[in-house]
Tab-separated table of C-alpha atoms in Angstrom:
chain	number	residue	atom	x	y	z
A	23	UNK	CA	-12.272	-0.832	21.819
A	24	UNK	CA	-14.373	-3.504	21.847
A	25	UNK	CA	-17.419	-2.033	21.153
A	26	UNK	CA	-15.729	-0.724	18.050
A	27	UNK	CA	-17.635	-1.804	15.103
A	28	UNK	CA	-15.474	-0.734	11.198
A	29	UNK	CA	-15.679	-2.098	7.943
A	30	UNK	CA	-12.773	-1.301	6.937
A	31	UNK	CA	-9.970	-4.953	6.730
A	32	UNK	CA	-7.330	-4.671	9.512
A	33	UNK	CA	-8.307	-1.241	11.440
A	34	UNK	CA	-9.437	-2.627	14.726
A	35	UNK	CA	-6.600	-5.304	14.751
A	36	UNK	CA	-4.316	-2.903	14.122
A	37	UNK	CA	-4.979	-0.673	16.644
A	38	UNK	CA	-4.760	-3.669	19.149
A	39	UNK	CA	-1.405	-4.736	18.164
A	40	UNK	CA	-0.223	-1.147	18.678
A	41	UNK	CA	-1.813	-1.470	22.261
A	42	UNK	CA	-0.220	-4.767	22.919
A	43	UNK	CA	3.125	-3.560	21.563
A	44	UNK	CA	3.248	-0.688	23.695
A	45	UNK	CA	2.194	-2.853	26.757
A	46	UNK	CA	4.974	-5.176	25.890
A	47	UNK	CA	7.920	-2.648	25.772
A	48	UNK	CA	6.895	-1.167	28.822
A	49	UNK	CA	6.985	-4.722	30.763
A	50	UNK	CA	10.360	-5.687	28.860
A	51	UNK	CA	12.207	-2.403	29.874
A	52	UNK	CA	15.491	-2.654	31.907
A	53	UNK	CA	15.200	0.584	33.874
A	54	UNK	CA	18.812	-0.517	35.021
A	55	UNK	CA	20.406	-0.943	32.173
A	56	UNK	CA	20.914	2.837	30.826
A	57	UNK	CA	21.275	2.181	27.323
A	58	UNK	CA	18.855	-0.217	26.756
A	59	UNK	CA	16.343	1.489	28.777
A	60	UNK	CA	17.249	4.491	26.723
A	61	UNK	CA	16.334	2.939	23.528
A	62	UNK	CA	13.209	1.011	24.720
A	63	UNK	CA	12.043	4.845	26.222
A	64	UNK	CA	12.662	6.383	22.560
A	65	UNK	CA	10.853	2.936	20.967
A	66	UNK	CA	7.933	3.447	23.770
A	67	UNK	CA	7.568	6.898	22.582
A	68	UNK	CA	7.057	6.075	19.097
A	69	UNK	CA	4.664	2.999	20.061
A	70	UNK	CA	2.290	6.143	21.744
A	71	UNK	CA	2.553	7.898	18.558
A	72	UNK	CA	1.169	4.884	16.695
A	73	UNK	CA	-1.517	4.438	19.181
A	74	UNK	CA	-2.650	7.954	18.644
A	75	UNK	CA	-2.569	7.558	15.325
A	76	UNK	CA	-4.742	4.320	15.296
A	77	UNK	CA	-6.948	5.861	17.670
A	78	UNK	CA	-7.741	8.749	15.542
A	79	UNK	CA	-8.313	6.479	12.452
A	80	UNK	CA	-10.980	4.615	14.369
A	81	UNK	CA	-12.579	7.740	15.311
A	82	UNK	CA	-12.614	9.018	11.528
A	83	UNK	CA	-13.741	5.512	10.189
A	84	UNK	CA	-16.704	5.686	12.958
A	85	UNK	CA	-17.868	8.855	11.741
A	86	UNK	CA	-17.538	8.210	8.033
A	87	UNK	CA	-19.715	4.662	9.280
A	88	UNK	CA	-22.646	6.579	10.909
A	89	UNK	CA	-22.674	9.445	8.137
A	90	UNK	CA	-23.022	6.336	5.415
A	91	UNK	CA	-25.987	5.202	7.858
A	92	UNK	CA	-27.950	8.182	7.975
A	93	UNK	CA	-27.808	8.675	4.035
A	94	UNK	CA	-28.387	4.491	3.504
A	95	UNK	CA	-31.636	4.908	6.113
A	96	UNK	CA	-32.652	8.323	4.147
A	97	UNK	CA	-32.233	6.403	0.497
A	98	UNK	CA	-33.943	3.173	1.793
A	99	UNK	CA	-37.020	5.446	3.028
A	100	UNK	CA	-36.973	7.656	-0.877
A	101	UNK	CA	-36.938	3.895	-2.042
A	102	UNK	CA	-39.626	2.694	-0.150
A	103	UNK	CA	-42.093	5.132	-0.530
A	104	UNK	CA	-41.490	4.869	-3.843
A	105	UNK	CA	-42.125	1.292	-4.764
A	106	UNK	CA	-45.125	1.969	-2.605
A	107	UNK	CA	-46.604	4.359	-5.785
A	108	UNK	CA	-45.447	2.002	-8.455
A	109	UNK	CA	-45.469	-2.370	-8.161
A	110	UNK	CA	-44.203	-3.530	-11.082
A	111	UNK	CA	-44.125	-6.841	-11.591
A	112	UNK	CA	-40.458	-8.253	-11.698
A	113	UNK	CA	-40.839	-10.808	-13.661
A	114	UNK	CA	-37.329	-13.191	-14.322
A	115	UNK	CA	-34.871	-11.784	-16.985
A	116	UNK	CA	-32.070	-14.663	-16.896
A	117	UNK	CA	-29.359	-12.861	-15.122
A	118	UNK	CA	-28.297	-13.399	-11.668
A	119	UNK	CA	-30.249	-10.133	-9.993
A	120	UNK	CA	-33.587	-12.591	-9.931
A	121	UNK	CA	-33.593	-13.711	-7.275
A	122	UNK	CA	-32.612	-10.191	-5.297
A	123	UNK	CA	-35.160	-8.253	-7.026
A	124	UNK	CA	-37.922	-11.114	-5.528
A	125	UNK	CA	-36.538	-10.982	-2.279
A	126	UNK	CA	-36.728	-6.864	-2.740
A	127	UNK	CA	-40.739	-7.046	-3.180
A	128	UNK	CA	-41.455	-10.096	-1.076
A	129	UNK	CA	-42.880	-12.278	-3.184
A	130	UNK	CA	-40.826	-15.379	-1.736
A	131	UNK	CA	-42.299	-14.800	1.643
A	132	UNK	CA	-44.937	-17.782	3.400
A	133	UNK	CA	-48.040	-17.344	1.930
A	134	UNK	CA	-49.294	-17.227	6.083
A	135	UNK	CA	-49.257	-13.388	6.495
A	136	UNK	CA	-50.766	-11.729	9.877
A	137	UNK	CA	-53.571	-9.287	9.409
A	138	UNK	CA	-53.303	-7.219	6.446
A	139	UNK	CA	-52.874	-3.259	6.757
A	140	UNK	CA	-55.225	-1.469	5.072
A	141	UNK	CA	-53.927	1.020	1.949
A	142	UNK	CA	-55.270	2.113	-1.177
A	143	UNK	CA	-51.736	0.512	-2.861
A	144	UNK	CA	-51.852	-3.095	-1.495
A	145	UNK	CA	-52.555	-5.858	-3.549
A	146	UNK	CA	-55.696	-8.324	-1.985
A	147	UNK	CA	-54.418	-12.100	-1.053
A	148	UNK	CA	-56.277	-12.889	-4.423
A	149	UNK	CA	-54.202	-11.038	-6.447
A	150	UNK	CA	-50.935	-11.752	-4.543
A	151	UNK	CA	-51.538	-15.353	-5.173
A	152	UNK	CA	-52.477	-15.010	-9.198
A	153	UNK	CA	-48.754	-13.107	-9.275
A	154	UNK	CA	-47.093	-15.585	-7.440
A	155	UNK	CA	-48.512	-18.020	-10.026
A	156	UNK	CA	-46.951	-16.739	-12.606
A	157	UNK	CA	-43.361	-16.650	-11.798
A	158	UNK	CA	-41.453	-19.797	-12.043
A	159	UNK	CA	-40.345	-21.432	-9.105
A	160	UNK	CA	-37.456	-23.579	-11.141
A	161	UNK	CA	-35.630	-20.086	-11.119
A	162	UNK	CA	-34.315	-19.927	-7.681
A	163	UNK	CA	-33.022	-23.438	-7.853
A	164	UNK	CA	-31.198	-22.699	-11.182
A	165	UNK	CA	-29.885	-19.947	-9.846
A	166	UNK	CA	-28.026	-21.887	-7.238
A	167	UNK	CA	-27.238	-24.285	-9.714
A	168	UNK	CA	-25.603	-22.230	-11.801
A	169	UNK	CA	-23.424	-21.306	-8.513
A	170	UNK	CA	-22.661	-24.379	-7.989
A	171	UNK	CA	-21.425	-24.927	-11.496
A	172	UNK	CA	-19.355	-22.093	-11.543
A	173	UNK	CA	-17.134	-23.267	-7.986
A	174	UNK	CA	-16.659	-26.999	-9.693
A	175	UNK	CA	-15.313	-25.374	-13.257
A	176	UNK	CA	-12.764	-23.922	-10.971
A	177	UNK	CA	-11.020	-27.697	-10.878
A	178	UNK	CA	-10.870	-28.047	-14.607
A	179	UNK	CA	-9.852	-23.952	-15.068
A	180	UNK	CA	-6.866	-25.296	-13.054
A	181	UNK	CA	-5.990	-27.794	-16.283
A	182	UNK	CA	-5.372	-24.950	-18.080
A	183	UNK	CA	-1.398	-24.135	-18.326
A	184	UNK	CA	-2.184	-20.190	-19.021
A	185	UNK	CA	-4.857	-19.727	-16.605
A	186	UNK	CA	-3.208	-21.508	-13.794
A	187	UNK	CA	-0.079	-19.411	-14.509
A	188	UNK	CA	-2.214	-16.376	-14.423
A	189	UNK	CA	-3.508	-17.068	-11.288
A	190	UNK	CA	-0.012	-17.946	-9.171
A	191	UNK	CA	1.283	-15.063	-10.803
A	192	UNK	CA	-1.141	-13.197	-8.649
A	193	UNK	CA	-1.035	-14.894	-5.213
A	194	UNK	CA	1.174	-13.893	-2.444
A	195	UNK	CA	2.776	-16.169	-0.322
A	196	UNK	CA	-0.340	-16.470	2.536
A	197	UNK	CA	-2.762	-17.081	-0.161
A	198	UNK	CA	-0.631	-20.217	-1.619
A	199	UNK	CA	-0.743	-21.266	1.917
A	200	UNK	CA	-4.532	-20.669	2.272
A	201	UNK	CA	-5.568	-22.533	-1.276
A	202	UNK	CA	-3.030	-25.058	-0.538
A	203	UNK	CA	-5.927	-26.332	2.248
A	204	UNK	CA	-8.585	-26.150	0.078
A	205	UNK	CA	-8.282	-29.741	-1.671
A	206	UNK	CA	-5.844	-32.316	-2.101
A	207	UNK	CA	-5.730	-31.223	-5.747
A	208	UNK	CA	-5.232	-27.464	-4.950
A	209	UNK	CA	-2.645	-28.860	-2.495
A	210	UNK	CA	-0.717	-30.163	-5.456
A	211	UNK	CA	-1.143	-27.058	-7.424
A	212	UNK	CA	-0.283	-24.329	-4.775
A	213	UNK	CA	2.686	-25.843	-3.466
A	214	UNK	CA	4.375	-26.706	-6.587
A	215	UNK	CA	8.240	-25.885	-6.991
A	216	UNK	CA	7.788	-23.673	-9.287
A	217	UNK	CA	5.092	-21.209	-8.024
A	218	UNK	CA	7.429	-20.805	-4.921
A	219	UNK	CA	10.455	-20.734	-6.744
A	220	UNK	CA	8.861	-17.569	-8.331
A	221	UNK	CA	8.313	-16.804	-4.548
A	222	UNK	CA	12.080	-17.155	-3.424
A	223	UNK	CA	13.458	-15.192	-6.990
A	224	UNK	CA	11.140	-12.404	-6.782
A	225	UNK	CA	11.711	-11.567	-3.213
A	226	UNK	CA	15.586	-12.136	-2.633
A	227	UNK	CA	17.290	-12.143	-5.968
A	228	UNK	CA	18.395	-15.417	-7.956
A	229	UNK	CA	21.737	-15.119	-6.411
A	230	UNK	CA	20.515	-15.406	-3.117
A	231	UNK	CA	18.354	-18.332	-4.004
A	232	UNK	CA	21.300	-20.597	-5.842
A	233	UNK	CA	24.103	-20.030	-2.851
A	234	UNK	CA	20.878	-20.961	-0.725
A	235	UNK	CA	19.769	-23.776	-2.379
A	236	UNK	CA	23.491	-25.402	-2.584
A	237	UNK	CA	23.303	-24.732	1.353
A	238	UNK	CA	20.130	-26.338	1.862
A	239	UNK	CA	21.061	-29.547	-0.500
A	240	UNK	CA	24.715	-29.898	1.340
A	241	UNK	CA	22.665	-29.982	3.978
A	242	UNK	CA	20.312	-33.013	3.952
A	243	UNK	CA	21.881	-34.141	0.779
A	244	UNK	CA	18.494	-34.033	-1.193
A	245	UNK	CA	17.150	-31.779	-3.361
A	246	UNK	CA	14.727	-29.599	-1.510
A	247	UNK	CA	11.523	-27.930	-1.791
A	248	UNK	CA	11.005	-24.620	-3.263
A	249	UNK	CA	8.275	-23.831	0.033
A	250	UNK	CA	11.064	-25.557	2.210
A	251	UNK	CA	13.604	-22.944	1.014
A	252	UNK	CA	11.269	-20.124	1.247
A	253	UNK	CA	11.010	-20.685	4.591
A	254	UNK	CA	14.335	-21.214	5.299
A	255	UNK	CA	15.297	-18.084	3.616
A	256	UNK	CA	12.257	-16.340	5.302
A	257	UNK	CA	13.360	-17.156	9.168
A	258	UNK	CA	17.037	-16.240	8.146
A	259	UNK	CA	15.685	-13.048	7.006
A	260	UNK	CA	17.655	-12.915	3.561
A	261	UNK	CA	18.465	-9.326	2.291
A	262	UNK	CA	17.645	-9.331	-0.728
A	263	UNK	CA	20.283	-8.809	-3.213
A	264	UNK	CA	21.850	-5.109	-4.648
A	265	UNK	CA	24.723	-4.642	-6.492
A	266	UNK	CA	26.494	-2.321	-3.824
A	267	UNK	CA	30.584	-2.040	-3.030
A	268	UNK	CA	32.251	-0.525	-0.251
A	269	UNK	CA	30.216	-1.089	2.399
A	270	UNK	CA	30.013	-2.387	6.003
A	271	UNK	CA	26.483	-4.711	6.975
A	272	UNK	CA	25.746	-3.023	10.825
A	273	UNK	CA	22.654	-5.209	10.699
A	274	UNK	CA	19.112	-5.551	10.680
A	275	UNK	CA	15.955	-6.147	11.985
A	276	UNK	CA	12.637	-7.032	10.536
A	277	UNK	CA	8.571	-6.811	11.265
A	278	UNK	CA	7.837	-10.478	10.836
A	279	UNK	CA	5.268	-10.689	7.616
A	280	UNK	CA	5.748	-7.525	6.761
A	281	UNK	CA	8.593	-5.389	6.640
A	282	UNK	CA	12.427	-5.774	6.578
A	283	UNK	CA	15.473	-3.283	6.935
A	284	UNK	CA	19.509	-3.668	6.628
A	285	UNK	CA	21.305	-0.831	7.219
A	286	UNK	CA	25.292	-0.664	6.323
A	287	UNK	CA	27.933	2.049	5.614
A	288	UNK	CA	30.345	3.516	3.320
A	289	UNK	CA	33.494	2.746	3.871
A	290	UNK	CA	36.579	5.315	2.719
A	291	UNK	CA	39.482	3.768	1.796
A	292	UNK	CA	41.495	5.966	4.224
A	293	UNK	CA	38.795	5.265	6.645
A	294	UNK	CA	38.679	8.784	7.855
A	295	UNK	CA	35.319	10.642	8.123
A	296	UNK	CA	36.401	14.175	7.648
A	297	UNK	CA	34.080	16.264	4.952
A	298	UNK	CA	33.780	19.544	4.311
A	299	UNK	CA	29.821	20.583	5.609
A	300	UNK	CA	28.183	23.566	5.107
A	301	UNK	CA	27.998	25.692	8.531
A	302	UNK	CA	24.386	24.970	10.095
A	303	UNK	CA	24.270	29.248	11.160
A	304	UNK	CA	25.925	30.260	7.842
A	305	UNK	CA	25.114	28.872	4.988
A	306	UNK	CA	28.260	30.311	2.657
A	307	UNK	CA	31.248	29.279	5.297
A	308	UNK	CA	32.199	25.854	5.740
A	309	UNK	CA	33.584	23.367	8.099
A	310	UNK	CA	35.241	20.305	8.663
A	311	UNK	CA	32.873	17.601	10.045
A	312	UNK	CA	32.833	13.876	10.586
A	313	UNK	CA	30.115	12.405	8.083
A	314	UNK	CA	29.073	8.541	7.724
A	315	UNK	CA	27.315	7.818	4.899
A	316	UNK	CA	24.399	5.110	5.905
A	317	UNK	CA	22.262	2.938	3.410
A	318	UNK	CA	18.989	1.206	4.984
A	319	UNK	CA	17.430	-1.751	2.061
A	320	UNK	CA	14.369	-1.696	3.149
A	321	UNK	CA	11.427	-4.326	1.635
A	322	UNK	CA	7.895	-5.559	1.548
A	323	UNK	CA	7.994	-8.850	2.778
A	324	UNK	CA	4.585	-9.816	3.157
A	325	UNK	CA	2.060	-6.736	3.157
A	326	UNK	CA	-0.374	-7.864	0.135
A	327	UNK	CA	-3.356	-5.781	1.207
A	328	UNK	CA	-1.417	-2.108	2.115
A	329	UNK	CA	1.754	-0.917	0.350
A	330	UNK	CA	4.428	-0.339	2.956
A	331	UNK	CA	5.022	3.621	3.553
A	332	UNK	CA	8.300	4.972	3.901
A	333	UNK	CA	7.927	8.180	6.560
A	334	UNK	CA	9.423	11.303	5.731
A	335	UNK	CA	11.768	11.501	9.141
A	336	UNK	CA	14.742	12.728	10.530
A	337	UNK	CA	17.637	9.606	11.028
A	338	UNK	CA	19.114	9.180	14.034
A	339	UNK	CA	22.055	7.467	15.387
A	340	UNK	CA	21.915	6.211	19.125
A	341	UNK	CA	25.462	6.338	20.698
A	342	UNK	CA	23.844	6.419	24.505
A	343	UNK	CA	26.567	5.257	27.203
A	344	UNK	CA	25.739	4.235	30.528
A	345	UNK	CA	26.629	7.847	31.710
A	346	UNK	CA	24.969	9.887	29.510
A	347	UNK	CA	22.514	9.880	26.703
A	348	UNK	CA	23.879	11.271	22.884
A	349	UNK	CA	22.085	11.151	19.142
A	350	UNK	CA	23.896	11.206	16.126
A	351	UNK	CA	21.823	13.220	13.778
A	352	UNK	CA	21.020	13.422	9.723
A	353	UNK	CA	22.671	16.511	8.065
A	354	UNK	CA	19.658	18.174	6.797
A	355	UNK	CA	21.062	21.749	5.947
A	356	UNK	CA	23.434	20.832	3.340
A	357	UNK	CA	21.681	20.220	0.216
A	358	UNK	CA	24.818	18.029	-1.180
A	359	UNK	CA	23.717	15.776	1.241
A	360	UNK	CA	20.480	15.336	0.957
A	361	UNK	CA	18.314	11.913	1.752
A	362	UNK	CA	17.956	10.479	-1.640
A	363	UNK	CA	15.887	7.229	-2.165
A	364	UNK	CA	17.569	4.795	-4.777
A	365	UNK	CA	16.331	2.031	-6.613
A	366	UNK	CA	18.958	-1.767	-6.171
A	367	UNK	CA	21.321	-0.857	-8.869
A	368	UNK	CA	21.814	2.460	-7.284
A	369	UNK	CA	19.587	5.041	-9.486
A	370	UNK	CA	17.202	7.323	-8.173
A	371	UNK	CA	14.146	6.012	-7.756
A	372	UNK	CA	11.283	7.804	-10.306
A	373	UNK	CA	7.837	8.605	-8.624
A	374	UNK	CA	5.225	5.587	-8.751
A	375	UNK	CA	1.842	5.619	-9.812
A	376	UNK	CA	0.985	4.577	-6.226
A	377	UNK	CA	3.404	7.498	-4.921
A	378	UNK	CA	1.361	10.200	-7.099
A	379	UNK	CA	-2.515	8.268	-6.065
A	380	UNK	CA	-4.421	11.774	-5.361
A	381	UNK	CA	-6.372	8.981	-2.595
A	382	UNK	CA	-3.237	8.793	-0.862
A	383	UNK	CA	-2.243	11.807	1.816
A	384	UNK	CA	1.385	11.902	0.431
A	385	UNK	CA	2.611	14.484	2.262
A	386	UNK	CA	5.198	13.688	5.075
A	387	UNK	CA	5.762	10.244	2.735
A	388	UNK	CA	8.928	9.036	1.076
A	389	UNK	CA	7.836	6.493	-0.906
A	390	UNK	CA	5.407	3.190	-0.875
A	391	UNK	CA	6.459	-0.558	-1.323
A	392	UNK	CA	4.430	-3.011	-2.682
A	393	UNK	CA	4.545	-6.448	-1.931
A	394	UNK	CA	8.105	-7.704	-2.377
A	395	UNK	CA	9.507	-4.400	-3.369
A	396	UNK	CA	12.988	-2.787	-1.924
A	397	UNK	CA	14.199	0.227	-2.417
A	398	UNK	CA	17.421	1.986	-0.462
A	399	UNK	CA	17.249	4.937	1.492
A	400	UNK	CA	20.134	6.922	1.459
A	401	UNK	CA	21.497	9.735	4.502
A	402	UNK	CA	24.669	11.569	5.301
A	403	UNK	CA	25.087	11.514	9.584
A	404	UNK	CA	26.622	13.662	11.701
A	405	UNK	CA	28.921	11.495	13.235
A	406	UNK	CA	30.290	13.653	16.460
A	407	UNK	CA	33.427	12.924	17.948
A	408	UNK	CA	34.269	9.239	15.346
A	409	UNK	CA	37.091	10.584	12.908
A	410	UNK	CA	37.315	7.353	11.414
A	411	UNK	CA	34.589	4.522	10.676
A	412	UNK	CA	36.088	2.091	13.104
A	413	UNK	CA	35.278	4.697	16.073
A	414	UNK	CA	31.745	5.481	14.249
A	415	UNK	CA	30.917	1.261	14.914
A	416	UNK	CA	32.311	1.328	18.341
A	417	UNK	CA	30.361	4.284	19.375
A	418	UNK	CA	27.229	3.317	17.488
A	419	UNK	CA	24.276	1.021	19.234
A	420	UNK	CA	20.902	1.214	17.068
A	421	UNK	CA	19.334	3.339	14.434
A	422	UNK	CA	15.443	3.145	13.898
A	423	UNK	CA	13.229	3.692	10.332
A	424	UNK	CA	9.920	5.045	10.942
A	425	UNK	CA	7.412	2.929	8.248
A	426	UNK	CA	3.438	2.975	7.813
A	427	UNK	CA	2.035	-0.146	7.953
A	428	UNK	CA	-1.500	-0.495	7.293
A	429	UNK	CA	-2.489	2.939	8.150
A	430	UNK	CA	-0.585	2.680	11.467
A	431	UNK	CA	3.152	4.131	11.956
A	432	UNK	CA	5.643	2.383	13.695
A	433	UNK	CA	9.148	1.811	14.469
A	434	UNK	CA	11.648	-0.711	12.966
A	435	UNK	CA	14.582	-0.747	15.116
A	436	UNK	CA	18.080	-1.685	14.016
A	437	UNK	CA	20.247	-2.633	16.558
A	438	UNK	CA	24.062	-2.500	15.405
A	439	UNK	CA	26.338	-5.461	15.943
A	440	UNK	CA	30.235	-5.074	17.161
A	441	UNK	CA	31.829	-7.286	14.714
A	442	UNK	CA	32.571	-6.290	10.978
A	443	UNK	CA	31.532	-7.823	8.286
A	444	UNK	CA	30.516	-7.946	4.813
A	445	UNK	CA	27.632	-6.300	2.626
């Protein structure tokens, strides 16, 4: 992998993160504890998949990278022989392309040339020298000039209420961070209150941000800082908030800087499980089957450069004991339970412009999250042998999402805790 050479941002790296990961949950596994071990085996499985995967993405990006070569070092020769037939001379037209267009011919090279080649289309040292005479040499320097004056006008742009605005209102959180560093000035700019205010509202909801603030200030007393309360908020891993009723947080986990998922369930006020399911082997008799209705929020929290991708999967339950190994699995033959995505006030969620991108190999694909977005992804499982909810938690140890970051699938395990409590 090292000799791997792509152009495209983030490939190579992630294709070594998938190899570390995978090296990681092998050295981490307790072979003797059976049903940890059995849900590190089923996360080391998926960790292979996702090194395939990345492997195979180098190998298309390679080939796509020598193919671009061969046609660059074809169009450079057409080129060449070209400007050998016809030497204009490209004299300065006050745009920017100047000074590439001089480079192009060499006529900014050292006058000190070895022996010349002989050709009925080069120009004598005489002649080179009259043309070189008669472009002006302040044009490079104003060039760079210009430049120059361009990066200092950033400074006073930043004076500007509307264009500053304009500009947060495009940043993610890393590249506050990263202009924040540039200058004391920028320092002031970028970590204002109220561009990460914007931050904390946008991601988890105002309600979320004032019962987090009043936490923060009863706290130290002080008011605090909007970065300090991002952060805060960040490590805590905040869900973001959905107007949702009736149903029981099992936890979550998250992909630090990039993606987070909460799953919970519905909760029956009888507390019973009992639904009638269409028979798997006949599809016009039915049966009485324990169902638990699951909801996984699942959000962008930091991918600026890829949308997140939702996988099109098959949701499983692990209720493993020490004895034995068992799945809880989605009902997928009964259309009235279906996997539905929803959007935080519980409607369907309509197709995207970046879900219907022709670039984009939708198929096998849910849905795609841009940064900050959440959406919740509904599923109906077959809970065997829990009659009522309070069995389904006791039995219950982890679920996992499978999600597409940056071209690379992976996945985010959510490990179930024993104790109730609220959405």
């Amino acid at each position: 992998l090292n000799t791997v050479r792509v152009s495209a941002p983030g490939l190579r790296s992630n294709t070594l993160k998938s190899l570390e990961e995978c090296t990681r949950l092998a050295e981490e596994a307790k072979k003797w504890d059976r049903p940890s071990f059995v849900g590190t085996a089923a996360s080391l499985i998926q960790a292979l998949n996702a090194q395939c995967e990345a492997l195979m993405s180098e190998m298309l990006e390679m080939n796509r990278l020598d193919e671009e070569r061969s046609e660059t070092g074809v169009n450079m020769a057409m080129q060449t022989a070209e400007s050998s037939r016809v030497s204009p001379s490209p004299l300065y037209n006050g745009d920017s392309n100047m000074l590439q267009n001089l480079m192009a011919n060499d006529l900014l090279q050292s006058p000190k040339r070895s022996a010349p080649v002989e050709g009925p289309f080069l120009l004598s040292d005489t002649k080179r020298a009259r043309l070189e005479s008669t472009i002006p040499r302040t044009n490079v320097t104003s060039i760079v000039d210009t430049h120059f004056t361009d990066i200092a006008s950033i400074e006073s742009l930043m004076l500007v209420p509307k264009a500053l605005q304009s500009v947060l209102s495009m940043l993610d959180p890393k590249s506050l961070v990263r202009c924040s560093q540039v200058s004391k000035s920028w320092n002031g700019i970028f970590q204002g209150d109220q561009a990460w205010l914007d931050r904390c509202t946008t991601r988890y909801g105002q309600s979320q941000v004032h019962v987090w603030t009043q936490k923060m200030k009863g706290k130290d007393r002080l008011p605090c800082k909007s970065i300090n309360l991002y952060r805060e908020m960040d490590a805590a891993n905040v869900k973001p908030h959905c107007i949702e009723e009736g149903y029981l947080f099992l936890g979550g986990a998250r992909m630090p800087g990039k993606v987070s998922a909460w799953a919970s369930m519905a909760i029956r006020s009888n507390g019973e499980t009992i639904r009638s399911v269409l028979k798997e082997s006949d599809n016009t008799m039915y049966s009485s089957l324990p169902v638990v209705e699951l909801r996984f929020l699942i959000q962008n929290t930091g991918s600026a450069d890829y949308p997140i991708v939702i996988k099109e999967q098959t949701i499983t339950v692990d209720a493993s004991t020490r004895r034995r190994g068992e799945e809880m699995k989605e009902i997928e033959w009964d259309g009235r339970f279906q996997k539905t995505v929803l959007n935080l006030d519980g409607t369907p969620r309509a197709a995207t412009s970046t879900d219907q991108n022709p670039n984009h190999d939708v198929v096998g694909e849910l849905c795609h999250l841009r940064l900050f977005e959440s959406v919740i992804l509904a599923v109906h499982i077959h809970a065997r042998g829990c009659p009522t909810t309070s069995k389904f938690q006791q039995k219950s140890n982890f679920t996992k999402v499978l999600v597409k970051v940056s071209g690379t699938t992976l996945p985010l395990v959510i490990p179930f805790i024993r104790e109730s409590g609220s959405m």
